[in-house]
Amino acid sequence: MKNSLSNFWQKKQFSIALFCLFALFFSYTLFLATNLQRGIIPDEPAHFIFSKHFADTWDIPQDTFDTYSHGWYIKQNPFLFYWINGRIINFINLISSNISDWQLLVALRITNSLYALGTVIIVYLMSTEIIKSKWWRLLPVFMLTNTLMFVFLSGGVNYDNLAILFSNLGLYFFIRLFNQKDFIKNSLGWMICISIGTLVK
């Protein structure tokens, strides 16, 4: 039994360490998403109001007193983040029409936690393209998941989470180009990701 456990640990210790980094990061962002009070995440009230306005239409909505009161204007902001949030709100309301604003906010926060987890995974994939040593590839992931501002924003509704995800995806495809991997696919991936990113922020 001890030998089998020892063999399993020897074979899987890197995968276990990587999974623990992902799991600890995601668990903590979920904790923040479900426990932080309103108004603590920078600009979250404005992002939430914009998202609710986008839930009322499949188009780009008009500004109202609520949007003006935050000093932001819908027409002056890239819309993709809010449009996606609007569709998430539509889906949640389709499942349950009696959901509260707090529950909607938490659902959007959890979605942002998933964006941030995607960023962490992409950072690991980038490290595999650059760093030869298997264990040193964990260092960028460890540093990112211990960057306080990144972790803090990951638990809130903020367009930075989606923008950072597409920025890192663009970098990932760009690095693969330099590593002489599939020029067509990686060029298209890079251009698509940076183009989508400009619609986010």
GROMACS .gro file of C-alpha atoms in nm:
model
  201
    1MET     CA    1   0.000   0.000   0.000
    2LYS     CA    2   0.280   0.238   0.098
    3ASN     CA    3   0.472   0.154  -0.218
    4SER     CA    4   0.168   0.217  -0.438
    5LEU     CA    5   0.104   0.552  -0.267
    6SER     CA    6   0.470   0.642  -0.302
    7ASN     CA    7   0.469   0.554  -0.671
    8PHE     CA    8   0.149   0.751  -0.724
    9TRP     CA    9   0.302   1.055  -0.550
   10GLN     CA   10   0.623   1.030  -0.754
   11LYS     CA   11   0.427   1.018  -1.079
   12LYS     CA   12   0.160   1.275  -0.996
   13GLN     CA   13   0.326   1.525  -0.761
   14PHE     CA   14   0.360   1.793  -1.029
   15SER     CA   15  -0.004   1.754  -1.137
   16ILE     CA   16  -0.116   1.762  -0.773
   17ALA     CA   17   0.085   2.078  -0.704
   18LEU     CA   18  -0.058   2.249  -1.014
   19PHE     CA   19  -0.413   2.142  -0.926
   20CYS     CA   20  -0.368   2.274  -0.570
   21LEU     CA   21  -0.261   2.615  -0.704
   22PHE     CA   22  -0.567   2.630  -0.929
   23ALA     CA   23  -0.803   2.500  -0.660
   24LEU     CA   24  -0.678   2.730  -0.384
   25PHE     CA   25  -0.699   3.034  -0.610
   26PHE     CA   26  -1.048   2.952  -0.735
   27SER     CA   27  -1.173   2.865  -0.385
   28TYR     CA   28  -1.054   3.197  -0.247
   29THR     CA   29  -1.208   3.397  -0.532
   30LEU     CA   30  -1.537   3.214  -0.473
   31PHE     CA   31  -1.511   3.305  -0.105
   32LEU     CA   32  -1.463   3.671  -0.201
   33ALA     CA   33  -1.745   3.654  -0.456
   34THR     CA   34  -1.995   3.525  -0.203
   35ASN     CA   35  -1.886   3.723   0.102
   36LEU     CA   36  -1.768   4.069  -0.005
   37GLN     CA   37  -2.019   4.344   0.057
   38ARG     CA   38  -2.133   4.577  -0.220
   39GLY     CA   39  -1.918   4.874  -0.312
   40ILE     CA   40  -1.582   4.726  -0.209
   41ILE     CA   41  -1.464   4.612  -0.553
   42PRO     CA   42  -1.365   4.925  -0.753
   43ASP     CA   43  -1.641   5.041  -0.993
   44GLU     CA   44  -1.847   4.727  -0.930
   45PRO     CA   45  -2.178   4.917  -0.874
   46ALA     CA   46  -2.141   5.085  -1.214
   47HIS     CA   47  -2.051   4.757  -1.387
   48PHE     CA   48  -2.352   4.589  -1.230
   49ILE     CA   49  -2.593   4.865  -1.332
   50PHE     CA   50  -2.459   4.861  -1.690
   51SER     CA   51  -2.500   4.482  -1.700
   52LYS     CA   52  -2.862   4.507  -1.585
   53HIS     CA   53  -2.934   4.764  -1.856
   54PHE     CA   54  -2.786   4.532  -2.119
   55ALA     CA   55  -3.017   4.256  -1.991
   56ASP     CA   56  -3.315   4.462  -2.115
   57THR     CA   57  -3.212   4.449  -2.479
   58TRP     CA   58  -3.001   4.247  -2.725
   59ASP     CA   59  -2.877   4.579  -2.863
   60ILE     CA   60  -2.675   4.853  -2.690
   61PRO     CA   61  -2.913   5.031  -2.448
   62GLN     CA   62  -2.952   5.405  -2.403
   63ASP     CA   63  -2.803   5.587  -2.106
   64THR     CA   64  -3.032   5.661  -1.814
   65PHE     CA   65  -3.010   5.854  -1.490
   66ASP     CA   66  -2.863   5.542  -1.322
   67THR     CA   67  -2.573   5.525  -1.567
   68TYR     CA   68  -2.514   5.901  -1.562
   69SER     CA   69  -2.506   5.899  -1.180
   70HIS     CA   70  -2.185   5.696  -1.186
   71GLY     CA   71  -2.015   5.937  -1.424
   72TRP     CA   72  -1.992   5.672  -1.695
   73TYR     CA   73  -2.171   5.654  -2.026
   74ILE     CA   74  -2.275   5.335  -2.205
   75LYS     CA   75  -2.199   5.484  -2.547
   76GLN     CA   76  -1.841   5.564  -2.444
   77ASN     CA   77  -1.754   5.216  -2.314
   78PRO     CA   78  -1.669   4.896  -2.504
   79PHE     CA   79  -1.979   4.681  -2.468
   80LEU     CA   80  -1.885   4.312  -2.484
   81PHE     CA   81  -1.839   4.256  -2.109
   82TYR     CA   82  -2.176   4.411  -2.030
   83TRP     CA   83  -2.347   4.233  -2.319
   84ILE     CA   84  -2.227   3.894  -2.193
   85ASN     CA   85  -2.339   3.984  -1.840
   86GLY     CA   86  -2.679   4.082  -1.979
   87ARG     CA   87  -2.719   3.740  -2.137
   88ILE     CA   88  -2.616   3.570  -1.811
   89ILE     CA   89  -2.879   3.775  -1.626
   90ASN     CA   90  -3.138   3.677  -1.890
   91PHE     CA   91  -3.052   3.309  -1.844
   92ILE     CA   92  -3.074   3.331  -1.465
   93ASN     CA   93  -3.408   3.510  -1.483
   94LEU     CA   94  -3.531   3.241  -1.720
   95ILE     CA   95  -3.455   2.978  -1.457
   96SER     CA   96  -3.588   3.179  -1.162
   97SER     CA   97  -3.782   3.504  -1.196
   98ASN     CA   98  -3.772   3.578  -0.821
   99ILE     CA   99  -3.396   3.620  -0.793
  100SER     CA  100  -3.267   3.918  -0.598
  101ASP     CA  101  -3.010   4.177  -0.705
  102TRP     CA  102  -2.765   4.032  -0.453
  103GLN     CA  103  -2.800   3.684  -0.606
  104LEU     CA  104  -2.750   3.828  -0.954
  105LEU     CA  105  -2.441   4.012  -0.834
  106VAL     CA  106  -2.296   3.694  -0.682
  107ALA     CA  107  -2.366   3.502  -1.005
  108LEU     CA  108  -2.178   3.764  -1.207
  109ARG     CA  109  -1.895   3.761  -0.953
  110ILE     CA  110  -1.862   3.383  -0.989
  111THR     CA  111  -1.852   3.426  -1.368
  112ASN     CA  112  -1.565   3.672  -1.320
  113SER     CA  113  -1.389   3.417  -1.099
  114LEU     CA  114  -1.409   3.174  -1.392
  115TYR     CA  115  -1.255   3.437  -1.621
  116ALA     CA  116  -0.970   3.479  -1.372
  117LEU     CA  117  -0.921   3.103  -1.344
  118GLY     CA  118  -0.898   3.093  -1.723
  119THR     CA  119  -0.624   3.357  -1.705
  120VAL     CA  120  -0.429   3.149  -1.452
  121ILE     CA  121  -0.454   2.843  -1.678
  122ILE     CA  122  -0.336   3.043  -1.980
  123VAL     CA  123  -0.041   3.179  -1.779
  124TYR     CA  124   0.057   2.819  -1.706
  125LEU     CA  125   0.029   2.728  -2.075
  126MET     CA  126   0.247   3.028  -2.161
  127SER     CA  127   0.508   2.913  -1.911
  128THR     CA  128   0.518   2.572  -2.082
  129GLU     CA  129   0.606   2.754  -2.406
  130ILE     CA  130   0.890   2.952  -2.245
  131ILE     CA  131   1.028   2.760  -1.947
  132LYS     CA  132   1.198   2.425  -2.002
  133SER     CA  133   1.206   2.305  -1.641
  134LYS     CA  134   0.875   2.148  -1.543
  135TRP     CA  135   0.878   2.270  -1.183
  136TRP     CA  136   0.987   2.625  -1.271
  137ARG     CA  137   0.673   2.650  -1.484
  138LEU     CA  138   0.475   2.671  -1.161
  139LEU     CA  139   0.648   2.995  -1.059
  140PRO     CA  140   0.447   3.232  -1.286
  141VAL     CA  141   0.125   3.063  -1.172
  142PHE     CA  142   0.227   3.092  -0.807
  143MET     CA  143   0.320   3.460  -0.847
  144LEU     CA  144  -0.003   3.546  -1.028
  145THR     CA  145  -0.227   3.365  -0.780
  146ASN     CA  146  -0.051   3.551  -0.498
  147THR     CA  147  -0.081   3.896  -0.655
  148LEU     CA  148  -0.324   4.065  -0.417
  149MET     CA  149  -0.490   4.306  -0.660
  150PHE     CA  150  -0.545   4.032  -0.920
  151VAL     CA  151  -0.697   3.798  -0.661
  152PHE     CA  152  -0.911   4.075  -0.513
  153LEU     CA  153  -1.053   4.186  -0.849
  154SER     CA  154  -1.112   3.824  -0.950
  155GLY     CA  155  -1.387   3.797  -0.689
  156GLY     CA  156  -1.583   4.097  -0.820
  157VAL     CA  157  -1.770   4.223  -1.124
  158ASN     CA  158  -1.508   4.407  -1.324
  159TYR     CA  159  -1.432   4.417  -1.696
  160ASP     CA  160  -1.062   4.386  -1.618
  161ASN     CA  161  -1.107   4.011  -1.557
  162LEU     CA  162  -1.230   3.943  -1.910
  163ALA     CA  163  -0.985   4.192  -2.063
  164ILE     CA  164  -0.691   4.027  -1.884
  165LEU     CA  165  -0.808   3.684  -2.003
  166PHE     CA  166  -0.809   3.788  -2.369
  167SER     CA  167  -0.481   3.979  -2.330
  168ASN     CA  168  -0.311   3.667  -2.201
  169LEU     CA  169  -0.472   3.453  -2.468
  170GLY     CA  170  -0.334   3.691  -2.729
  171LEU     CA  171   0.013   3.668  -2.572
  172TYR     CA  172  -0.010   3.290  -2.563
  173PHE     CA  173  -0.077   3.265  -2.937
  174PHE     CA  174   0.191   3.529  -3.004
  175ILE     CA  175   0.450   3.329  -2.810
  176ARG     CA  176   0.356   3.016  -3.001
  177LEU     CA  177   0.425   3.207  -3.324
  178PHE     CA  178   0.778   3.281  -3.204
  179ASN     CA  179   0.816   2.912  -3.122
  180GLN     CA  180   0.738   2.841  -3.489
  181LYS     CA  181   0.412   2.656  -3.423
  182ASP     CA  182   0.130   2.656  -3.680
  183PHE     CA  183   0.159   3.006  -3.825
  184ILE     CA  184  -0.197   3.030  -3.960
  185LYS     CA  185  -0.382   2.907  -3.649
  186ASN     CA  186  -0.173   3.104  -3.402
  187SER     CA  187  -0.182   3.423  -3.609
  188LEU     CA  188  -0.560   3.400  -3.629
  189GLY     CA  189  -0.584   3.318  -3.258
  190TRP     CA  190  -0.368   3.617  -3.169
  191MET     CA  191  -0.563   3.859  -3.391
  192ILE     CA  192  -0.904   3.731  -3.277
  193CYS     CA  193  -0.812   3.756  -2.907
  194ILE     CA  194  -0.673   4.109  -2.924
  195SER     CA  195  -0.973   4.215  -3.136
  196ILE     CA  196  -1.219   4.072  -2.881
  197GLY     CA  197  -1.015   4.233  -2.604
  198THR     CA  198  -1.071   4.579  -2.755
  199LEU     CA  199  -1.447   4.517  -2.732
  200VAL     CA  200  -1.410   4.447  -2.361
  201LYS     CA  201  -1.205   4.745  -2.248
   0.00000   0.00000   0.00000
